[in-house]
Structure formats: C-alpha cells, structure tokens
Coordinates of C-alpha atoms in Angstrom, one line a residue:
M83 CA 120.9 97.4 73.2
L84 CA 118.7 96.3 76.5
Q85 CA 120.0 99.5 77.8
K86 CA 118.9 101.7 75.2
L87 CA 115.6 100.4 75.5
P88 CA 113.2 102.7 77.1
P89 CA 111.7 102.1 80.6
V90 CA 108.5 100.2 80.6
S91 CA 105.6 101.5 82.9
S92 CA 104.5 99.1 85.1
V93 CA 100.8 98.3 85.1
V94 CA 99.2 99.0 88.6
A95 CA 96.0 96.9 89.0
E96 CA 93.3 98.5 90.7
H97 CA 92.8 96.7 94.2
V98 CA 89.1 95.7 94.9
A99 CA 88.5 94.8 98.6
P100 CA 87.0 91.3 99.2
F101 CA 83.3 90.8 101.0
I102 CA 83.5 89.4 104.4
L103 CA 81.1 86.7 104.8
P104 CA 82.1 84.9 107.7
S105 CA 80.7 81.5 107.9
P106 CA 78.5 80.2 111.1
E107 CA 80.6 78.8 113.9
R108 CA 78.0 76.0 115.1
P109 CA 75.9 74.8 112.6
L110 CA 72.2 74.1 113.4
A111 CA 70.2 70.8 113.2
P112 CA 68.6 70.6 110.0
P113 CA 66.1 72.2 108.7
L114 CA 66.9 75.5 109.3
L115 CA 63.3 76.3 108.2
R116 CA 60.3 74.6 107.5
L117 CA 56.9 75.8 106.3
E118 CA 53.7 73.6 106.0
G119 CA 50.8 75.2 104.8
V120 CA 51.9 78.6 105.7
S121 CA 50.0 81.8 104.5
A122 CA 51.7 85.6 105.1
G123 CA 50.6 88.8 104.0
Y124 CA 49.6 92.5 105.5
D125 CA 46.5 93.6 107.2
E126 CA 44.9 90.4 106.9
T127 CA 45.1 90.1 103.3
P128 CA 47.5 87.0 102.4
I129 CA 49.9 87.7 99.4
L130 CA 51.3 84.0 99.6
K131 CA 49.5 80.9 100.2
H132 CA 50.3 77.5 100.6
L133 CA 54.1 77.3 101.3
N134 CA 55.4 74.0 101.7
L135 CA 59.0 74.6 101.8
R136 CA 62.1 73.5 103.6
L137 CA 65.5 74.9 103.9
D138 CA 68.8 73.6 105.0
L139 CA 72.2 74.7 106.0
D140 CA 73.5 73.9 102.5
D141 CA 71.0 75.2 100.6
R142 CA 71.7 77.8 97.8
I143 CA 68.1 79.0 96.6
G144 CA 67.5 81.4 93.8
L145 CA 64.2 83.0 94.3
L146 CA 62.7 83.8 90.7
G147 CA 59.4 85.6 90.0
V148 CA 58.4 88.9 88.4
N149 CA 57.9 92.0 90.5
G150 CA 55.0 92.1 92.8
A151 CA 54.9 88.2 93.1
G152 CA 55.8 88.1 96.9
K153 CA 59.5 87.9 96.7
S154 CA 60.4 90.6 99.2
T155 CA 57.1 89.1 101.3
F156 CA 58.6 86.0 101.7
A157 CA 62.1 87.6 102.4
K158 CA 60.3 89.2 105.3
L159 CA 58.6 86.1 106.5
V160 CA 62.1 84.1 106.5
A161 CA 64.0 86.9 108.1
G162 CA 61.5 87.2 111.0
A163 CA 60.2 90.7 110.0
L164 CA 56.8 89.3 109.1
K165 CA 54.8 86.6 111.1
P166 CA 52.8 84.2 109.3
Q167 CA 49.0 84.5 109.1
S168 CA 48.4 80.5 109.1
G169 CA 50.1 77.2 108.8
E170 CA 53.1 75.9 110.8
F171 CA 56.3 77.7 110.6
T172 CA 59.1 75.8 112.1
R173 CA 62.3 78.0 112.5
S174 CA 65.0 77.2 114.9
A175 CA 65.4 79.6 117.9
R176 CA 69.2 80.1 117.6
L177 CA 68.9 80.9 114.0
K178 CA 70.5 83.9 113.0
V179 CA 69.8 85.8 109.6
G180 CA 71.6 88.4 107.9
W181 CA 69.2 90.1 105.4
F182 CA 70.2 92.8 102.7
H183 CA 67.9 94.7 100.7
Q184 CA 67.6 98.1 98.7
H185 CA 65.7 99.9 101.6
Q186 CA 68.3 99.5 103.9
I187 CA 70.7 101.8 101.3
E188 CA 67.6 104.4 101.1
A189 CA 66.9 104.5 104.9
L190 CA 70.5 105.4 105.8
N191 CA 71.1 109.1 107.4
P192 CA 72.6 111.0 104.9
K193 CA 74.7 112.8 107.7
D194 CA 76.0 109.6 109.3
T195 CA 79.3 108.4 108.4
P196 CA 80.6 104.6 108.1
L197 CA 82.1 105.4 111.4
D198 CA 78.8 106.5 113.1
I199 CA 76.9 103.5 111.2
I200 CA 79.7 100.8 112.5
R201 CA 79.6 102.1 116.1
T202 CA 75.9 101.2 116.2
V203 CA 76.9 97.5 115.2
M204 CA 80.3 97.1 117.2
P205 CA 79.1 99.2 120.3
E206 CA 82.0 97.6 122.6
A207 CA 84.8 97.5 120.0
S208 CA 87.5 100.2 120.3
E209 CA 87.7 102.8 117.8
A210 CA 90.7 101.2 116.1
S211 CA 88.9 98.1 115.5
R212 CA 86.3 99.8 113.8
R213 CA 88.6 101.6 111.8
A214 CA 90.1 98.4 110.6
R215 CA 86.8 96.5 110.1
L216 CA 86.0 99.5 107.7
A217 CA 89.8 99.5 105.9
Q218 CA 88.6 95.6 105.3
Y219 CA 85.4 96.6 103.6
G220 CA 87.3 98.9 101.3
L221 CA 86.7 102.1 103.1
G222 CA 89.8 103.7 104.1
H223 CA 90.8 106.6 106.3
Q224 CA 89.8 109.2 103.8
K225 CA 86.2 107.5 103.7
V226 CA 85.3 106.4 107.3
E227 CA 84.5 110.0 108.1
T228 CA 82.7 111.0 105.1
T229 CA 79.0 111.4 105.1
V230 CA 76.8 108.6 103.4
D231 CA 75.3 111.2 101.0
S232 CA 78.8 111.7 100.0
L233 CA 79.5 107.9 99.2
S234 CA 78.8 106.4 96.0
G235 CA 76.2 103.7 95.9
G236 CA 78.6 100.7 95.5
E237 CA 80.4 102.0 98.6
R238 CA 76.9 102.0 100.5
A239 CA 76.2 98.8 99.4
R240 CA 79.6 97.2 100.0
L241 CA 79.1 98.5 103.9
L242 CA 75.7 97.4 104.2
L243 CA 76.6 93.9 102.7
N244 CA 79.5 93.3 104.9
L245 CA 77.5 94.6 108.1
V246 CA 74.8 92.2 107.7
A247 CA 77.3 89.2 107.7
L248 CA 79.1 90.8 110.4
E249 CA 77.7 88.3 113.2
A250 CA 78.3 84.9 111.1
P251 CA 74.7 84.2 110.1
H252 CA 73.2 80.9 109.7
L253 CA 71.2 82.3 106.5
L254 CA 72.1 85.2 104.0
I255 CA 69.0 86.7 102.4
L256 CA 70.3 89.0 99.7
D257 CA 67.8 90.8 97.9
E258 CA 69.2 92.6 94.5
P259 CA 72.8 92.9 96.2
T260 CA 74.5 93.5 92.9
N261 CA 72.3 96.9 91.8
H262 CA 75.0 99.4 92.9
L263 CA 78.4 97.3 92.5
D264 CA 80.8 97.3 89.6
I265 CA 81.9 94.3 87.7
D266 CA 84.9 93.7 90.0
S267 CA 82.9 94.1 93.3
R268 CA 80.3 91.6 91.9
R269 CA 83.1 89.0 91.2
A270 CA 84.1 89.8 94.6
L271 CA 80.8 89.2 96.1
L272 CA 80.6 85.9 93.8
D273 CA 83.9 84.6 95.6
A274 CA 82.5 85.6 99.1
L275 CA 79.5 83.5 98.6
N276 CA 81.4 80.6 97.3
E277 CA 83.6 80.5 100.1
Y278 CA 80.6 81.2 102.9
E279 CA 79.4 78.1 104.3
G280 CA 75.8 78.8 105.4
A281 CA 72.6 78.8 103.6
V282 CA 71.8 81.6 101.0
I283 CA 68.5 82.9 99.3
L284 CA 69.1 84.8 96.7
I285 CA 66.9 87.3 94.7
T286 CA 68.5 89.1 91.8
H287 CA 67.7 89.9 88.2
D288 CA 71.5 89.3 87.7
R289 CA 71.4 85.8 85.8
S290 CA 75.3 85.3 85.7
L291 CA 75.1 85.6 89.7
M292 CA 72.1 83.4 89.8
E293 CA 73.7 80.8 87.7
L294 CA 76.9 80.8 89.8
V295 CA 75.4 80.9 93.3
A296 CA 72.1 79.0 93.2
D297 CA 71.8 75.3 93.3
R298 CA 68.2 75.2 93.5
L299 CA 65.5 77.4 92.0
W300 CA 62.1 78.6 93.9
L301 CA 59.5 80.2 91.8
A302 CA 57.2 82.9 93.1
S303 CA 54.0 82.6 90.8
D304 CA 50.3 82.6 91.3
G305 CA 50.2 83.5 94.9
T306 CA 52.7 81.1 96.3
I307 CA 56.0 79.9 96.0
A308 CA 57.3 76.3 95.2
P309 CA 60.5 74.5 93.7
F310 CA 61.2 75.0 90.0
D311 CA 62.1 72.2 88.4
G312 CA 64.4 73.8 85.7
D313 CA 67.1 76.1 85.0
M314 CA 67.4 79.7 84.0
D315 CA 66.6 78.9 80.3
D316 CA 63.6 77.1 81.5
Y317 CA 62.4 80.1 83.7
A318 CA 63.0 82.3 80.6
K319 CA 60.8 80.3 78.6
F320 CA 58.3 80.2 81.3
V321 CA 57.9 83.7 81.5
I322 CA 57.7 84.4 77.7
D323 CA 54.8 81.4 77.6
R324 CA 52.9 83.2 80.4
A325 CA 53.2 86.6 78.5
K326 CA 51.9 85.3 75.1
Q327 CA 48.9 83.3 76.9
A328 CA 48.3 86.4 78.8
G329 CA 48.0 88.3 75.4
K330 CA 45.7 86.0 74.0
A331 CA 43.1 86.3 77.1
P332 CA 40.2 88.1 76.5
T333 CA 40.6 90.9 79.2
Q334 CA 38.9 93.6 77.1
V335 CA 35.6 91.9 76.8
R336 CA 32.7 93.7 78.0
A337 CA 30.0 92.4 80.3
A338 CA 26.3 92.4 78.9
E339 CA 24.3 95.5 80.0
P340 CA 22.0 94.8 83.0
V341 CA 18.2 95.2 82.5
E342 CA 18.3 97.3 86.0
V343 CA 20.6 99.6 87.3
P344 CA 20.9 99.3 91.2
K345 CA 24.2 101.1 91.4
P346 CA 25.8 103.7 89.8
P347 CA 28.6 102.8 87.5
P348 CA 32.0 102.8 89.4
P349 CA 34.8 105.4 88.1
P350 CA 36.6 104.1 85.0
K351 CA 39.6 102.4 85.5
T352 CA 42.9 103.5 84.3
K353 CA 43.9 101.6 81.3
V354 CA 46.8 99.6 81.3
P355 CA 49.6 100.1 78.6
T356 CA 49.7 96.6 77.4
G357 CA 50.6 97.5 73.9
T358 CA 54.1 99.3 74.9
A359 CA 55.2 96.7 77.1
R360 CA 54.3 94.1 74.5
R361 CA 56.2 95.9 71.8
R362 CA 59.0 96.3 74.0
A363 CA 59.1 92.5 74.8
E364 CA 58.9 92.0 71.0
S365 CA 61.9 94.3 70.2
A366 CA 63.9 92.6 72.6
E367 CA 63.2 89.1 71.5
A368 CA 64.5 90.4 67.9
A369 CA 67.6 92.2 69.4
L370 CA 68.3 88.8 71.1
A371 CA 67.9 86.9 67.9
R372 CA 70.2 89.2 65.9
A373 CA 73.1 88.8 68.8
T374 CA 72.3 85.1 68.7
A375 CA 73.0 84.9 65.2
A376 CA 76.4 86.8 65.3
V377 CA 77.7 84.7 67.9
T378 CA 76.8 81.7 65.9
E379 CA 78.2 83.3 62.5
L380 CA 81.6 84.0 64.5
D381 CA 81.8 80.9 65.9
K382 CA 81.6 79.2 62.6
A383 CA 84.3 81.5 61.2
L384 CA 86.6 80.4 64.3
T385 CA 86.1 77.0 63.4
D386 CA 88.1 76.9 60.4
P387 CA 91.5 76.0 60.9
K388 CA 92.6 78.2 57.9
V389 CA 92.0 81.3 59.3
F390 CA 94.4 80.7 62.1
S391 CA 97.3 79.0 60.0
E392 CA 97.0 81.7 57.0
D393 CA 95.9 84.8 58.6
P394 CA 96.5 85.1 62.3
A395 CA 95.8 88.5 62.5
K396 CA 92.3 88.0 61.2
A397 CA 92.1 85.3 63.7
A398 CA 93.1 87.6 66.6
E399 CA 90.3 90.1 65.5
L400 CA 87.8 87.4 65.1
G401 CA 88.5 86.4 68.4
R402 CA 88.2 90.1 69.7
K403 CA 84.7 90.2 67.8
R404 CA 83.8 87.0 69.6
E405 CA 84.1 88.4 73.1
Q406 CA 82.3 91.7 72.2
A407 CA 79.5 89.7 70.5
Q408 CA 79.1 87.6 73.6
V409 CA 79.1 90.8 76.0
A410 CA 76.2 92.2 73.4
L411 CA 74.4 88.7 74.1
E412 CA 74.1 88.4 77.4
K413 CA 73.1 92.0 77.4
A414 CA 70.6 91.2 75.1
E415 CA 69.3 88.4 76.8
Q416 CA 69.1 90.3 80.0
E417 CA 67.1 93.1 78.5
W418 CA 64.6 90.5 76.8
L419 CA 64.3 88.7 80.0
D420 CA 63.3 91.9 82.1
A421 CA 60.9 93.4 79.0
V422 CA 59.1 90.1 79.0
E423 CA 58.8 89.8 82.8
A424 CA 57.5 93.4 82.7
Y425 CA 55.0 92.9 80.3
E426 CA 53.5 90.0 82.4
A427 CA 53.5 91.9 85.2
V428 CA 51.5 94.6 83.2
K429 CA 49.3 92.2 82.1
V430 CA 48.4 90.8 85.4
D431 CA 47.6 94.4 86.5
A432 CA 45.1 94.8 83.6

C-alpha cells in the first residue's frame, strides 16, 4: 500500500542570507560618548539644545520622536558628520561608528555594480574575496555585476547594511533600516543585532523591531533629546496626548489690529491642513479599537474548553482567525501611531 502512494513533493524553503554584523574586537573604556550641555544644528541655528546623555558599549538605544524633531541631526552628531555648536562632547578617539541611513541608498550611483561598490570598501582584497563576501550578503554571482538601478530596494539596503558594519564598529546607528526589507530579512537583521556585541542607536517606525532590540528609549522632543521613562505603549499615549493638547491650543486667534501701520502686512502664510490629519488620526484610532475588540472576542471564544473537546475543526478555524486578527491589530496599531505622529507634526508647523 505504501508503494502505491503517489510521491510527495518536498517543500524547499527559500534561503535568506544572514546579515553579518561583526562585533568589535577590542572594547573601549566607558563611556563611548558623553554629551554635557551640547547644542547642535546648521548655519549657527541650533536644532537640538541641552543634550546631556551618555552612551556605553552595551547600550541598545531606541530613539523616538516625530519627523522633524531632530533624530537625524542627532545621528549626524554622534556619527561625527556634524560638529557640536556648544557644550562638551567627549568621544573616544578610537571609536568606530557604522551609520546606515536612507540617503545612502539614494546616493548610490545607478550604474555601479555591487562589485564596484565593494572594491572601494575593500581596495586591497582579492577579487575572489570580494565576490565571496558579496555571496555572504546574499548577492550571488548573477547579482554582483548587476547595476544598482536593476537591484531591488531590499538588495540595496542589504548590501549597505552589511557594508557599514564591515569594520566591526563599536557603535551602529541604524536609521530606518527595515524600510525596504521583507519579513524574512527583517527577522535575519533582528538575529544579527541580537548577536552583535557593540552599542546600537535605532531609529525606526518598526515597532516590533524597536521593542525587540532597544533596552532603553530616548525621546527627541521640544528641541532636545532626553531619556524616556516608559515603553512603546507609553510613547503612543504620549504622542496622542500631545496631539490632543495641540488640537485644543488657540492657534487661530488673531491679534488686535494696531492703531498705526508701520509696515506693510507680511505675505499670507499657507494654512496647514490640520483637519485632514486630525480626521486621519481619529479614523485610525477607531480602526484600532475595532481590531482590539476582534482579538478580545476571539480570545474569549478560545478560552472555552468545549470548543476543543466538541468541535476541533471550529477550534482550528478560531485559531487561524486569531492569527489573522493579531496581524490586523498590529497593522492598525502602527497606522494609528503614524497618523498621530503626522498630526502632531502638522500642528507644530501650523
């Protein structure tokens, strides 16, 4: 009877190349960085003030804040691409920093190949060594001589993420590292970060990555960066509370007309469409409530022991629906947080 059974096709799992983030060989004496009363900005205009922070080798920092709050400015400062305007900034002379950000992807020459790019990073290595390293990054022989404009966004991001860590830096600064990565690649990046033994500053809207990597949170807000006492749920509440407060602020009150007119009136300021952003935030909050209620209802059904004993098929179906509902909940939660952050940013510009 076994011989008469039809052959079963084997399932071939698609291999996802790991990220290679080598840990620093020689740890530095703490702290890696110390900022005391530091200000930083551009053209003598400070973006961040009163920075009093310390970073050690084992720190995993999640940097929170709405767009425009100064997160990228802080990344440039820490990476050494921006000098402080004032204050005391202590930084080890032997500190090696690996810095990944989206502008690196945009700045790639579209006619370069991965082999051209790695030649500049590994000028003294043999061609075979370069090709072998690219293969470790998940770029096989059919990709190494493909031009950048023919690579996917995920392939470009994977290449650059591995290259910024090539020299085993003491500190990795990752600014939105998962924007172009699929689910399996995000998991591979998480595994690599958990094995990496240096310090990490993570800037991301990927809540799950933030929760699984960061052990401390810093918040960029009100022109400074300071430790945030709370978790991602507390941050979500902070953002929505700030948005609600901004919505109540009397931003449209007109000043009294002066008796004399010393100067011609300034050109009218473009009105910021806060209503659209507010409605989007409210809609996202309602969707989040519905998704939460759906998960709660399924959890309640799955706690009934009769479901499993009397109708196993129904129990299995409920389990599948619970998984789908959880995915929908996580998506709704992220959309809600993005909408509220966008609303707060619009209110700041109003």
